[in-house]
mmCIF file of C-alpha atoms and ligand atoms in Angstrom:
data_model
loop_
_atom_site.group_PDB
_atom_site.id
_atom_site.type_symbol
_atom_site.label_atom_id
_atom_site.label_comp_id
_atom_site.label_asym_id
_atom_site.label_seq_id
_atom_site.Cartn_x
_atom_site.Cartn_y
_atom_site.Cartn_z
ATOM 1 C CA MET P 14 -4.526 29.038 6.937
ATOM 2 C CA PHE P 15 -1.575 26.721 7.371
ATOM 3 C CA GLN P 16 2.033 27.605 6.546
ATOM 4 C CA GLN P 17 2.363 24.603 4.264
ATOM 5 C CA PRO P 18 -0.230 22.692 2.266
ATOM 6 C CA VAL P 19 -2.223 20.269 4.400
ATOM 7 C CA TYR P 20 -0.756 16.866 3.570
ATOM 8 C CA LEU P 21 -3.416 14.321 2.630
ATOM 9 C CA ASP P 22 -1.306 12.141 0.345
ATOM 10 C CA ASN P 23 -0.231 9.636 2.982
ATOM 11 C CA ASN P 24 -0.803 6.639 0.715
ATOM 12 C CA ALA P 25 2.047 7.930 -1.454
ATOM 13 C CA THR P 26 4.338 8.327 1.530
ATOM 14 C CA THR P 27 4.174 9.344 5.182
ATOM 15 C CA ALA P 28 6.284 11.691 7.268
ATOM 16 C CA CYS P 29 9.013 9.853 9.104
ATOM 17 C CA ASP P 30 8.062 9.851 12.787
ATOM 18 C CA PRO P 31 10.594 11.995 14.746
ATOM 19 C CA ARG P 32 11.037 9.092 17.174
ATOM 20 C CA VAL P 33 12.102 6.931 14.227
ATOM 21 C CA VAL P 34 14.604 9.537 13.023
ATOM 22 C CA GLU P 35 16.066 9.810 16.510
ATOM 23 C CA THR P 36 16.561 6.046 16.719
ATOM 24 C CA MET P 37 18.284 5.986 13.325
ATOM 25 C CA LEU P 38 20.725 8.849 13.893
ATOM 26 C CA PRO P 39 23.528 7.038 15.794
ATOM 27 C CA TYR P 40 23.805 4.506 12.960
ATOM 28 C CA PHE P 41 25.093 7.044 10.441
ATOM 29 C CA SER P 42 28.283 8.437 11.971
ATOM 30 C CA GLN P 43 28.880 6.616 15.248
ATOM 31 C CA LEU P 44 27.724 3.014 14.926
ATOM 32 C CA TYR P 45 28.447 2.951 11.215
ATOM 33 C CA GLY P 46 29.778 -0.599 10.935
ATOM 34 C CA ASN P 47 28.894 -3.042 8.197
ATOM 35 C CA ALA P 48 26.545 -5.628 9.674
ATOM 36 C CA ALA P 49 28.474 -8.307 7.793
ATOM 37 C CA SER P 50 31.812 -7.405 9.452
ATOM 38 C CA ARG P 51 32.378 -10.222 11.927
ATOM 39 C CA SER P 52 35.818 -9.228 13.201
ATOM 40 C CA HIS P 53 35.264 -6.040 15.217
ATOM 41 C CA ALA P 54 32.936 -4.115 17.501
ATOM 42 C CA TYR P 55 31.611 -1.807 14.755
ATOM 43 C CA GLY P 56 30.315 -4.786 12.819
ATOM 44 C CA TRP P 57 28.925 -6.450 15.931
ATOM 45 C CA ALA P 58 27.002 -3.316 16.939
ATOM 46 C CA ALA P 59 25.474 -3.022 13.466
ATOM 47 C CA ALA P 60 24.596 -6.725 13.351
ATOM 48 C CA GLU P 61 22.982 -6.478 16.776
ATOM 49 C CA ALA P 62 20.893 -3.481 15.692
ATOM 50 C CA VAL P 63 19.756 -5.332 12.551
ATOM 51 C CA ASP P 64 18.884 -8.394 14.605
ATOM 52 C CA TYR P 65 16.789 -6.303 16.988
ATOM 53 C CA ALA P 66 14.990 -4.589 14.077
ATOM 54 C CA ARG P 67 14.321 -7.975 12.499
ATOM 55 C CA GLU P 68 12.553 -9.034 15.716
ATOM 56 C CA GLN P 69 10.528 -5.813 15.740
ATOM 57 C CA VAL P 70 9.380 -6.260 12.120
ATOM 58 C CA ALA P 71 8.682 -9.975 12.620
ATOM 59 C CA SER P 72 6.521 -9.375 15.654
ATOM 60 C CA LEU P 73 4.517 -6.659 13.886
ATOM 61 C CA VAL P 74 3.312 -9.255 11.334
ATOM 62 C CA GLY P 75 3.298 -12.356 13.560
ATOM 63 C CA ALA P 76 6.384 -13.925 11.980
ATOM 64 C CA VAL P 77 9.691 -15.179 13.406
ATOM 65 C CA LYS P 78 12.803 -13.188 12.641
ATOM 66 C CA GLN P 79 14.322 -15.847 10.374
ATOM 67 C CA GLU P 80 11.419 -15.216 8.005
ATOM 68 C CA ILE P 81 12.203 -11.521 7.396
ATOM 69 C CA ILE P 82 14.356 -10.507 4.407
ATOM 70 C CA PHE P 83 15.292 -6.818 4.318
ATOM 71 C CA THR P 84 15.020 -5.093 0.940
ATOM 72 C CA SER P 85 15.106 -1.564 -0.469
ATOM 73 C CA GLY P 86 11.326 -1.319 -0.238
ATOM 74 C CA ALA P 87 8.121 -3.004 -1.305
ATOM 75 C CA THR P 88 8.880 -2.846 -5.035
ATOM 76 C CA GLU P 89 12.005 -4.914 -4.547
ATOM 77 C CA ALA P 90 10.261 -7.288 -2.121
ATOM 78 C CA ILE P 91 7.495 -7.858 -4.674
ATOM 79 C CA ASN P 92 9.986 -8.461 -7.491
ATOM 80 C CA LEU P 93 11.902 -10.935 -5.338
ATOM 81 C CA ALA P 94 8.735 -12.775 -4.324
ATOM 82 C CA ILE P 95 7.150 -13.113 -7.758
ATOM 83 C CA LYS P 96 10.283 -13.660 -9.838
ATOM 84 C CA GLY P 97 11.821 -15.781 -7.089
ATOM 85 C CA VAL P 98 8.819 -18.126 -7.015
ATOM 86 C CA TYR P 99 8.559 -18.195 -10.809
ATOM 87 C CA GLU P 100 12.149 -19.368 -11.185
ATOM 88 C CA MET P 101 12.188 -21.710 -8.204
ATOM 89 C CA TYR P 102 8.951 -23.518 -9.039
ATOM 90 C CA ALA P 103 9.414 -23.654 -12.813
ATOM 91 C CA GLY P 104 9.346 -27.453 -12.554
ATOM 92 C CA LYS P 105 5.795 -27.350 -11.222
ATOM 93 C CA GLY P 106 4.273 -24.822 -13.604
ATOM 94 C CA ASN P 107 4.274 -21.321 -15.065
ATOM 95 C CA HIS P 108 0.839 -20.006 -14.098
ATOM 96 C CA ILE P 109 0.381 -16.985 -11.828
ATOM 97 C CA ILE P 110 -2.968 -15.565 -10.731
ATOM 98 C CA THR P 111 -3.160 -11.888 -9.833
ATOM 99 C CA VAL P 112 -5.689 -9.040 -9.868
ATOM 100 C CA SER P 113 -6.221 -6.121 -12.238
ATOM 101 C CA THR P 114 -6.208 -3.579 -9.362
ATOM 102 C CA GLU P 115 -2.749 -4.448 -8.029
ATOM 103 C CA HIS P 116 0.008 -1.847 -7.660
ATOM 104 C CA LYS P 117 2.254 -1.323 -10.690
ATOM 105 C CA ALA P 118 5.053 -3.148 -8.898
ATOM 106 C CA VAL P 119 2.996 -6.349 -9.154
ATOM 107 C CA LEU P 120 1.372 -5.682 -12.531
ATOM 108 C CA ASP P 121 4.633 -4.811 -14.269
ATOM 109 C CA THR P 122 6.519 -7.727 -12.692
ATOM 110 C CA CYS P 123 3.830 -10.122 -13.946
ATOM 111 C CA SER P 124 3.861 -8.527 -17.420
ATOM 112 C CA HIS P 125 7.633 -8.930 -17.450
ATOM 113 C CA LEU P 126 7.282 -12.648 -16.676
ATOM 114 C CA ALA P 127 4.514 -12.981 -19.282
ATOM 115 C CA ARG P 128 7.036 -11.878 -21.908
ATOM 116 C CA LYS P 129 9.331 -14.639 -20.640
ATOM 117 C CA GLY P 130 6.733 -17.365 -20.963
ATOM 118 C CA ALA P 131 4.612 -17.100 -17.820
ATOM 119 C CA SER P 132 0.882 -17.538 -18.136
ATOM 120 C CA ILE P 133 -0.888 -14.821 -16.119
ATOM 121 C CA THR P 134 -4.540 -14.679 -15.080
ATOM 122 C CA TRP P 135 -5.643 -11.123 -14.297
ATOM 123 C CA LEU P 136 -8.713 -11.471 -12.094
ATOM 124 C CA PRO P 137 -11.295 -8.689 -12.389
ATOM 125 C CA VAL P 138 -12.867 -7.027 -9.350
ATOM 126 C CA LYS P 139 -16.479 -6.263 -8.533
ATOM 127 C CA ALA P 140 -17.790 -2.684 -8.429
ATOM 128 C CA ASP P 141 -16.807 -2.509 -4.746
ATOM 129 C CA GLY P 142 -13.198 -3.426 -5.550
ATOM 130 C CA LEU P 143 -13.305 -6.926 -4.024
ATOM 131 C CA ILE P 144 -12.370 -10.043 -5.960
ATOM 132 C CA ASP P 145 -14.826 -12.894 -6.463
ATOM 133 C CA LEU P 146 -13.530 -15.916 -4.530
ATOM 134 C CA HIS P 147 -15.268 -18.388 -6.838
ATOM 135 C CA GLU P 148 -13.518 -16.812 -9.796
ATOM 136 C CA LEU P 149 -10.213 -17.133 -7.983
ATOM 137 C CA GLU P 150 -10.716 -20.814 -7.259
ATOM 138 C CA ALA P 151 -11.932 -21.505 -10.799
ATOM 139 C CA ALA P 152 -8.762 -19.945 -12.207
ATOM 140 C CA ILE P 153 -6.442 -22.377 -10.394
ATOM 141 C CA THR P 154 -4.948 -25.103 -12.601
ATOM 142 C CA PRO P 155 -2.365 -27.842 -11.926
ATOM 143 C CA LYS P 156 0.206 -25.421 -13.395
ATOM 144 C CA THR P 157 -0.589 -22.613 -10.922
ATOM 145 C CA ILE P 158 2.416 -21.758 -8.751
ATOM 146 C CA LEU P 159 1.387 -18.427 -7.221
ATOM 147 C CA VAL P 160 -1.693 -16.479 -6.191
ATOM 148 C CA CYS P 161 -0.831 -12.813 -5.764
ATOM 149 C CA VAL P 162 -3.511 -10.589 -4.225
ATOM 150 C CA MET P 163 -2.817 -7.322 -2.437
ATOM 151 C CA TYR P 164 -3.926 -6.896 1.168
ATOM 152 C CA ALA P 165 -5.281 -3.360 0.804
ATOM 153 C CA ASN P 166 -5.458 -1.165 -2.266
ATOM 154 C CA ASN P 167 -3.381 2.011 -2.355
ATOM 155 C CA GLU P 168 -5.992 4.059 -4.243
ATOM 156 C CA THR P 169 -9.265 3.003 -2.625
ATOM 157 C CA GLY P 170 -8.120 1.341 0.607
ATOM 158 C CA VAL P 171 -10.266 -1.724 -0.223
ATOM 159 C CA ILE P 172 -9.184 -4.721 1.897
ATOM 160 C CA GLN P 173 -9.324 -8.109 0.166
ATOM 161 C CA PRO P 174 -10.542 -11.212 2.075
ATOM 162 C CA VAL P 175 -7.016 -12.548 2.623
ATOM 163 C CA GLU P 176 -8.038 -15.370 4.979
ATOM 164 C CA GLU P 177 -10.473 -16.822 2.461
ATOM 165 C CA ILE P 178 -7.928 -16.373 -0.341
ATOM 166 C CA SER P 179 -5.298 -18.208 1.655
ATOM 167 C CA ALA P 180 -7.723 -21.069 2.418
ATOM 168 C CA ILE P 181 -8.323 -21.511 -1.312
ATOM 169 C CA ALA P 182 -4.614 -21.326 -2.149
ATOM 170 C CA ARG P 183 -3.795 -23.878 0.570
ATOM 171 C CA LYS P 184 -6.496 -26.276 -0.552
ATOM 172 C CA HIS P 185 -4.804 -26.357 -3.961
ATOM 173 C CA GLN P 186 -1.254 -26.208 -2.555
ATOM 174 C CA VAL P 187 -0.465 -22.928 -4.254
ATOM 175 C CA ILE P 188 1.756 -20.254 -2.662
ATOM 176 C CA PHE P 189 -0.090 -17.073 -1.629
ATOM 177 C CA MET P 190 1.765 -13.788 -1.879
ATOM 178 C CA SER P 191 0.279 -10.493 -0.698
ATOM 179 C CA ASP P 192 1.460 -6.936 -1.239
ATOM 180 C CA ALA P 193 0.568 -5.596 2.208
ATOM 181 C CA THR P 194 2.365 -2.272 1.784
ATOM 182 C CA GLN P 195 -0.716 -0.187 2.610
ATOM 183 C CA ALA P 196 -1.957 -2.440 5.394
ATOM 184 C CA VAL P 197 1.118 -3.141 7.526
ATOM 185 C CA GLY P 198 1.449 -0.645 10.360
ATOM 186 C CA LYS P 199 -2.046 0.724 9.737
ATOM 187 C CA ILE P 200 -4.278 -2.248 10.555
ATOM 188 C CA PRO P 201 -3.483 -5.547 12.301
ATOM 189 C CA VAL P 202 -1.735 -7.906 9.854
ATOM 190 C CA ASN P 203 -0.768 -11.400 10.972
ATOM 191 C CA VAL P 204 0.799 -13.933 8.637
ATOM 192 C CA GLN P 205 -0.280 -16.845 10.849
ATOM 193 C CA THR P 206 -3.976 -16.056 11.142
ATOM 194 C CA SER P 207 -4.185 -14.843 7.542
ATOM 195 C CA GLY P 208 -2.162 -17.733 6.104
ATOM 196 C CA ILE P 209 -0.035 -15.524 3.852
ATOM 197 C CA ASP P 210 3.163 -17.236 2.579
ATOM 198 C CA LEU P 211 4.978 -14.192 1.156
ATOM 199 C CA LEU P 212 4.246 -10.637 2.260
ATOM 200 C CA ALA P 213 5.760 -7.348 1.093
ATOM 201 C CA LEU P 214 5.960 -4.236 3.286
ATOM 202 C CA SER P 215 7.621 -0.823 3.144
ATOM 203 C CA ALA P 216 8.793 1.467 5.955
ATOM 204 C CA HIS P 217 7.870 4.785 4.352
ATOM 205 C CA LYS P 218 4.176 3.915 4.216
ATOM 206 C CA PHE P 219 3.987 3.707 8.009
ATOM 207 C CA TYR P 220 6.128 6.553 9.363
ATOM 208 C CA GLY P 221 9.510 4.983 8.647
ATOM 209 C CA PRO P 222 12.237 6.079 6.219
ATOM 210 C CA LYS P 223 12.114 5.705 2.434
ATOM 211 C CA GLY P 224 14.189 3.073 0.649
ATOM 212 C CA VAL P 225 13.786 0.209 3.100
ATOM 213 C CA GLY P 226 11.262 -2.592 3.354
ATOM 214 C CA ALA P 227 11.000 -6.303 3.855
ATOM 215 C CA LEU P 228 9.716 -9.539 2.447
ATOM 216 C CA TYR P 229 8.254 -12.100 4.827
ATOM 217 C CA VAL P 230 9.035 -15.615 3.585
ATOM 218 C CA ARG P 231 7.217 -18.497 5.298
ATOM 219 C CA ARG P 232 9.577 -21.137 6.712
ATOM 220 C CA LYS P 233 7.110 -23.806 7.802
ATOM 221 C CA ASP P 234 3.897 -25.337 6.433
ATOM 222 C CA PRO P 235 4.876 -24.784 3.693
ATOM 223 C CA ARG P 236 8.529 -23.814 3.521
ATOM 224 C CA VAL P 237 8.671 -21.312 0.646
ATOM 225 C CA ARG P 238 11.846 -21.204 -1.425
ATOM 226 C CA LEU P 239 12.911 -18.354 -3.675
ATOM 227 C CA ALA P 240 15.487 -17.871 -6.402
ATOM 228 C CA ALA P 241 17.628 -14.850 -5.467
ATOM 229 C CA GLN P 242 17.346 -11.910 -7.838
ATOM 230 C CA LEU P 243 20.627 -10.215 -6.857
ATOM 231 C CA ASP P 244 23.954 -12.010 -6.928
ATOM 232 C CA GLY P 245 26.668 -11.022 -4.496
ATOM 233 C CA GLY P 246 27.782 -11.610 -0.946
ATOM 234 C CA GLY P 247 24.897 -13.886 -0.031
ATOM 235 C CA HIS P 248 23.382 -11.583 2.602
ATOM 236 C CA GLU P 249 19.925 -12.262 4.014
ATOM 237 C CA ARG P 250 20.410 -16.032 3.890
ATOM 238 C CA GLY P 251 21.336 -15.878 0.245
ATOM 239 C CA MET P 252 18.037 -14.342 -0.791
ATOM 240 C CA ARG P 253 19.134 -10.715 -1.089
ATOM 241 C CA SER P 254 22.771 -9.815 -1.497
ATOM 242 C CA GLY P 255 23.974 -6.297 -0.770
ATOM 243 C CA THR P 256 25.287 -4.478 2.293
ATOM 244 C CA LEU P 257 22.409 -3.883 4.667
ATOM 245 C CA ASN P 258 21.030 -0.364 5.034
ATOM 246 C CA VAL P 259 21.573 -0.393 8.794
ATOM 247 C CA PRO P 260 20.083 3.046 9.663
ATOM 248 C CA GLY P 261 17.101 2.342 7.413
ATOM 249 C CA ILE P 262 16.542 -1.083 8.934
ATOM 250 C CA VAL P 263 16.786 0.366 12.448
ATOM 251 C CA GLY P 264 14.158 2.938 11.382
ATOM 252 C CA LEU P 265 11.890 0.234 9.952
ATOM 253 C CA GLY P 266 12.223 -1.659 13.226
ATOM 254 C CA LYS P 267 11.335 1.388 15.311
ATOM 255 C CA ALA P 268 8.382 2.226 13.037
ATOM 256 C CA SER P 269 7.171 -1.364 13.509
ATOM 257 C CA GLU P 270 7.440 -1.109 17.282
ATOM 258 C CA LEU P 271 5.544 2.212 17.320
ATOM 259 C CA ALA P 272 2.852 0.717 15.084
ATOM 260 C CA MET P 273 2.419 -2.202 17.483
ATOM 261 C CA MET P 274 2.039 0.153 20.423
ATOM 262 C CA GLU P 275 -0.040 2.884 18.814
ATOM 263 C CA MET P 276 -2.019 1.364 15.954
ATOM 264 C CA GLU P 277 -5.186 0.921 17.950
ATOM 265 C CA GLU P 278 -5.126 4.506 19.239
ATOM 266 C CA ASP P 279 -4.216 5.837 15.790
ATOM 267 C CA ILE P 280 -7.208 4.090 14.232
ATOM 268 C CA LYS P 281 -9.529 5.418 16.934
ATOM 269 C CA ARG P 282 -8.440 8.947 16.086
ATOM 270 C CA ILE P 283 -8.016 8.703 12.295
ATOM 271 C CA LEU P 284 -11.221 6.846 11.432
ATOM 272 C CA PRO P 285 -13.602 9.535 12.747
ATOM 273 C CA LEU P 286 -11.565 12.208 10.915
ATOM 274 C CA ARG P 287 -11.735 10.223 7.660
ATOM 275 C CA ASP P 288 -15.481 9.778 8.129
ATOM 276 C CA LYS P 289 -15.956 13.457 8.908
ATOM 277 C CA LEU P 290 -14.163 14.399 5.682
ATOM 278 C CA GLU P 291 -15.982 11.798 3.636
ATOM 279 C CA ASN P 292 -19.453 12.560 4.991
ATOM 280 C CA ALA P 293 -18.983 16.290 4.492
ATOM 281 C CA LEU P 294 -17.860 15.870 0.881
ATOM 282 C CA LEU P 295 -20.560 13.313 0.076
ATOM 283 C CA GLN P 296 -23.060 16.104 0.868
ATOM 284 C CA LEU P 297 -21.949 17.721 -2.385
ATOM 285 C CA GLU P 298 -24.250 16.851 -5.277
ATOM 286 C CA GLN P 299 -23.137 14.132 -7.691
ATOM 287 C CA THR P 300 -20.308 12.970 -5.456
ATOM 288 C CA TYR P 301 -19.628 9.280 -4.949
ATOM 289 C CA ARG P 302 -17.440 7.055 -2.838
ATOM 290 C CA ASN P 303 -15.251 4.476 -4.579
ATOM 291 C CA GLY P 304 -14.666 1.134 -2.941
ATOM 292 C CA HIS P 305 -16.378 -1.045 -0.381
ATOM 293 C CA PRO P 306 -17.706 1.143 2.459
ATOM 294 C CA VAL P 307 -16.633 -1.283 5.219
ATOM 295 C CA HIS P 308 -13.805 -3.492 3.925
ATOM 296 C CA ARG P 309 -11.496 -0.532 3.696
ATOM 297 C CA LEU P 310 -8.462 1.033 5.386
ATOM 298 C CA PRO P 311 -9.403 3.520 8.104
ATOM 299 C CA HIS P 312 -7.189 6.298 6.747
ATOM 300 C CA THR P 313 -8.179 6.187 3.067
ATOM 301 C CA CYS P 314 -11.054 7.641 1.108
ATOM 302 C CA ASN P 315 -11.531 7.876 -2.654
ATOM 303 C CA LEU P 316 -14.274 10.074 -4.091
ATOM 304 C CA SER P 317 -15.532 10.979 -7.561
ATOM 305 C CA PHE P 318 -16.936 14.423 -8.260
ATOM 306 C CA SER P 319 -18.982 14.284 -11.476
ATOM 307 C CA TYR P 320 -18.666 17.078 -13.989
ATOM 308 C CA LEU P 321 -15.166 18.077 -13.084
ATOM 309 C CA GLU P 322 -11.614 16.942 -13.581
ATOM 310 C CA SER P 323 -9.635 16.218 -10.475
ATOM 311 C CA GLU P 324 -6.426 17.530 -12.061
ATOM 312 C CA VAL P 325 -8.087 20.904 -12.639
ATOM 313 C CA LEU P 326 -9.654 20.819 -9.188
ATOM 314 C CA MET P 327 -6.276 20.194 -7.582
ATOM 315 C CA MET P 328 -4.767 23.138 -9.436
ATOM 316 C CA THR P 329 -7.310 25.440 -7.799
ATOM 317 C CA PHE P 330 -6.039 24.532 -4.329
ATOM 318 C CA ASN P 331 -2.686 22.806 -4.617
ATOM 319 C CA LYS P 332 -1.076 25.475 -2.493
ATOM 320 C CA LYS P 333 -3.553 24.600 0.253
ATOM 321 C CA ILE P 334 -3.932 20.819 0.175
ATOM 322 C CA ALA P 335 -1.458 18.175 -1.051
ATOM 323 C CA LEU P 336 -3.553 15.418 -2.609
ATOM 324 C CA SER P 337 -3.420 13.000 -5.456
ATOM 325 C CA SER P 338 -5.919 11.873 -8.042
ATOM 326 C CA GLY P 339 -6.534 8.194 -8.491
ATOM 327 C CA SER P 340 -4.639 8.360 -11.761
ATOM 328 C CA ALA P 341 -1.051 7.328 -12.224
ATOM 329 C CA CYS P 342 1.086 9.766 -14.137
ATOM 330 C CA THR P 343 2.657 7.812 -16.955
ATOM 331 C CA SER P 344 5.310 9.907 -18.726
ATOM 332 C CA ALA P 345 3.564 12.583 -20.759
ATOM 333 C CA SER P 346 -0.008 11.346 -20.833
ATOM 334 C CA MET P 347 -2.305 11.125 -17.823
ATOM 335 C CA GLU P 348 -3.921 7.716 -17.837
ATOM 336 C CA PRO P 349 -7.147 7.267 -15.916
ATOM 337 C CA SER P 350 -6.662 5.098 -12.825
ATOM 338 C CA HIS P 351 -6.501 1.405 -13.746
ATOM 339 C CA VAL P 352 -7.940 0.613 -10.322
ATOM 340 C CA LEU P 353 -11.079 2.704 -10.768
ATOM 341 C CA LYS P 354 -11.457 1.538 -14.381
ATOM 342 C CA ALA P 355 -11.307 -2.080 -13.189
ATOM 343 C CA MET P 356 -14.142 -1.270 -10.760
ATOM 344 C CA GLY P 357 -16.260 -0.212 -13.719
ATOM 345 C CA LEU P 358 -15.869 3.568 -13.636
ATOM 346 C CA SER P 359 -15.955 5.428 -16.955
ATOM 347 C CA ASP P 360 -12.892 7.428 -18.014
ATOM 348 C CA GLU P 361 -14.784 10.608 -17.061
ATOM 349 C CA MET P 362 -15.529 9.376 -13.555
ATOM 350 C CA ALA P 363 -12.004 8.043 -13.106
ATOM 351 C CA TYR P 364 -10.632 11.451 -14.100
ATOM 352 C CA ALA P 365 -13.043 13.064 -11.618
ATOM 353 C CA SER P 366 -11.615 11.190 -8.632
ATOM 354 C CA LEU P 367 -9.427 12.153 -5.714
ATOM 355 C CA ARG P 368 -7.725 10.041 -3.096
ATOM 356 C CA PHE P 369 -7.453 11.283 0.484
ATOM 357 C CA GLY P 370 -4.892 9.624 2.724
ATOM 358 C CA LEU P 371 -4.781 10.581 6.407
ATOM 359 C CA SER P 372 -2.037 9.826 8.897
ATOM 360 C CA ARG P 373 -1.088 9.638 12.554
ATOM 361 C CA PHE P 374 -0.217 13.324 12.272
ATOM 362 C CA THR P 375 -3.444 14.569 10.645
ATOM 363 C CA THR P 376 -5.354 16.992 12.886
ATOM 364 C CA GLU P 377 -9.023 17.875 13.046
ATOM 365 C CA GLU P 378 -8.170 21.489 12.106
ATOM 366 C CA GLU P 379 -6.530 20.209 8.934
ATOM 367 C CA ILE P 380 -9.584 18.125 8.076
ATOM 368 C CA ASP P 381 -11.916 21.084 8.671
ATOM 369 C CA PHE P 382 -9.720 23.212 6.448
ATOM 370 C CA ALA P 383 -9.624 20.517 3.747
ATOM 371 C CA ILE P 384 -13.423 20.169 3.802
ATOM 372 C CA GLN P 385 -13.916 23.906 3.399
ATOM 373 C CA THR P 386 -11.289 24.198 0.662
ATOM 374 C CA MET P 387 -12.662 21.206 -1.234
ATOM 375 C CA ILE P 388 -16.262 22.436 -1.118
ATOM 376 C CA GLU P 389 -15.221 25.889 -2.342
ATOM 377 C CA GLY P 390 -13.109 24.390 -5.134
ATOM 378 C CA VAL P 391 -15.798 21.993 -6.339
ATOM 379 C CA ASN P 392 -18.503 24.658 -6.329
ATOM 380 C CA GLU P 393 -16.289 27.192 -8.076
ATOM 381 C CA LEU P 394 -15.338 24.798 -10.885
ATOM 382 C CA ARG P 395 -18.841 23.489 -11.360
ATOM 383 C CA ASN P 396 -20.222 27.016 -11.529
ATOM 384 C CA ARG P 397 -17.881 27.623 -14.451
ATOM 385 C CA SER P 398 -18.719 24.326 -16.171
ATOM 386 C CA ILE P 399 -21.103 24.165 -19.103
ATOM 387 C CA ALA P 400 -21.654 20.448 -18.554
ATOM 388 C CA TRP P 401 -22.696 21.200 -14.983
ATOM 389 C CA GLU P 402 -25.042 23.964 -16.148
ATOM 390 C CA LEU P 403 -26.664 21.599 -18.646
ATOM 391 C CA TYR P 404 -27.029 18.984 -15.939
ATOM 392 C CA LYS P 405 -28.676 21.504 -13.595
ATOM 393 C CA ASP P 406 -30.991 22.658 -16.409
ATOM 394 C CA SER P 407 -31.997 19.071 -17.052
ATOM 395 C CA LEU P 408 -33.228 18.840 -13.456
ATOM 396 C CA SER P 409 -35.530 21.853 -13.629
HETATM 397 C C1 PLP W 508 3.922 2.297 -2.156
HETATM 398 C C2 PLP W 508 3.463 0.957 -2.586
HETATM 399 C C3 PLP W 508 4.342 0.048 -3.194
HETATM 400 C C4 PLP W 508 5.783 0.408 -3.490
HETATM 401 O O1 PLP W 508 6.519 0.528 -2.318
HETATM 402 P P1 PLP W 508 8.026 1.122 -2.336
HETATM 403 O O2 PLP W 508 8.572 0.767 -1.005
HETATM 404 O O3 PLP W 508 7.860 2.578 -2.515
HETATM 405 O O4 PLP W 508 8.754 0.458 -3.443
HETATM 406 C C5 PLP W 508 3.852 -1.184 -3.545
HETATM 407 N N1 PLP W 508 2.584 -1.528 -3.314
HETATM 408 C C6 PLP W 508 1.701 -0.702 -2.727
HETATM 409 C C7 PLP W 508 0.305 -1.147 -2.479
HETATM 410 C C8 PLP W 508 2.114 0.570 -2.349
HETATM 411 O O5 PLP W 508 1.246 1.391 -1.782
#
């Protein structure tokens, strides 16, 4: 047994790496200057630290530092990208293409713009979670100003074909924005080779602190322009006013540097653990994997266990494993996951799903414990289920 529940909810957030915390600490009470203060050493030290972090983040995604805008996280970066493009390119058109399996930050921003007169195409996905590239190209019109497709899905880990998407967007001279919050720091992401024009990322999804992220904004071929969404001191080259969160930005920079150095090793260790967990659980009867088996993040696995409800299953072991179902908790009612529904799952199957997110810190002992706990929980609940009994009867 472990002292605390085994944490397998790393797609919701990750632990901040102790090396990141250590790098941040001096910027709270010693080097606490405002990075915009130009007249003294405190300001210079802060500005220098921000500049260094900007280089670290830029090199993680293959950008140059002038293309990185610091924000309070991916949600803000996504809002700035989509609303910023919508306002700036209003003269060209009002049509945005996105996908039904996007994160709420994208879906709700697009719905918001739809109420203001935007025309939104919500592309469906195939059963494996991937979009159909022909459907994407067919949806483009002369009024299309933005294609917005996430890099990797937060519930299933499914990785979209970003290079092909960017080729289509470029052919039609449409800006391509990608929410890469789950991909950056976990798998190699490069804005040059992938041809992404706007990319959102968040520190707390890859062992950095919460409340800080960035938007990559392409400067050349094409130069992407954005309408600022916050008015104020004109920080971040006028695109995002507000005093910079210096400790947070330093932490994001350090997390980026660690990801560059350790990503390959992390994947080599995490992938076999994910596969061990997945293969063991797929041995259970009537258990299915959601999402493309190959085009998928190495640390994510989403499974459906027929004849039970994941919320009930989690209650049987939530002191032992910290997990999340695919479903998003919307106020009082539990909605089935819009991602799994878009992939064609029934409400029942969507409610029977769990998402496992591993991390740099996940150990083999934890995975062995999770496998054992999961198998016990599933068997116990099914043994009490009338639906399961009827199903078993129907087999004999
Ligand atoms: C977590 C997440 C977000 C939101 O990021 P914040 O920094 O918490 O605002 C957006 N998109 C995806 C895919 C995510 O996983």
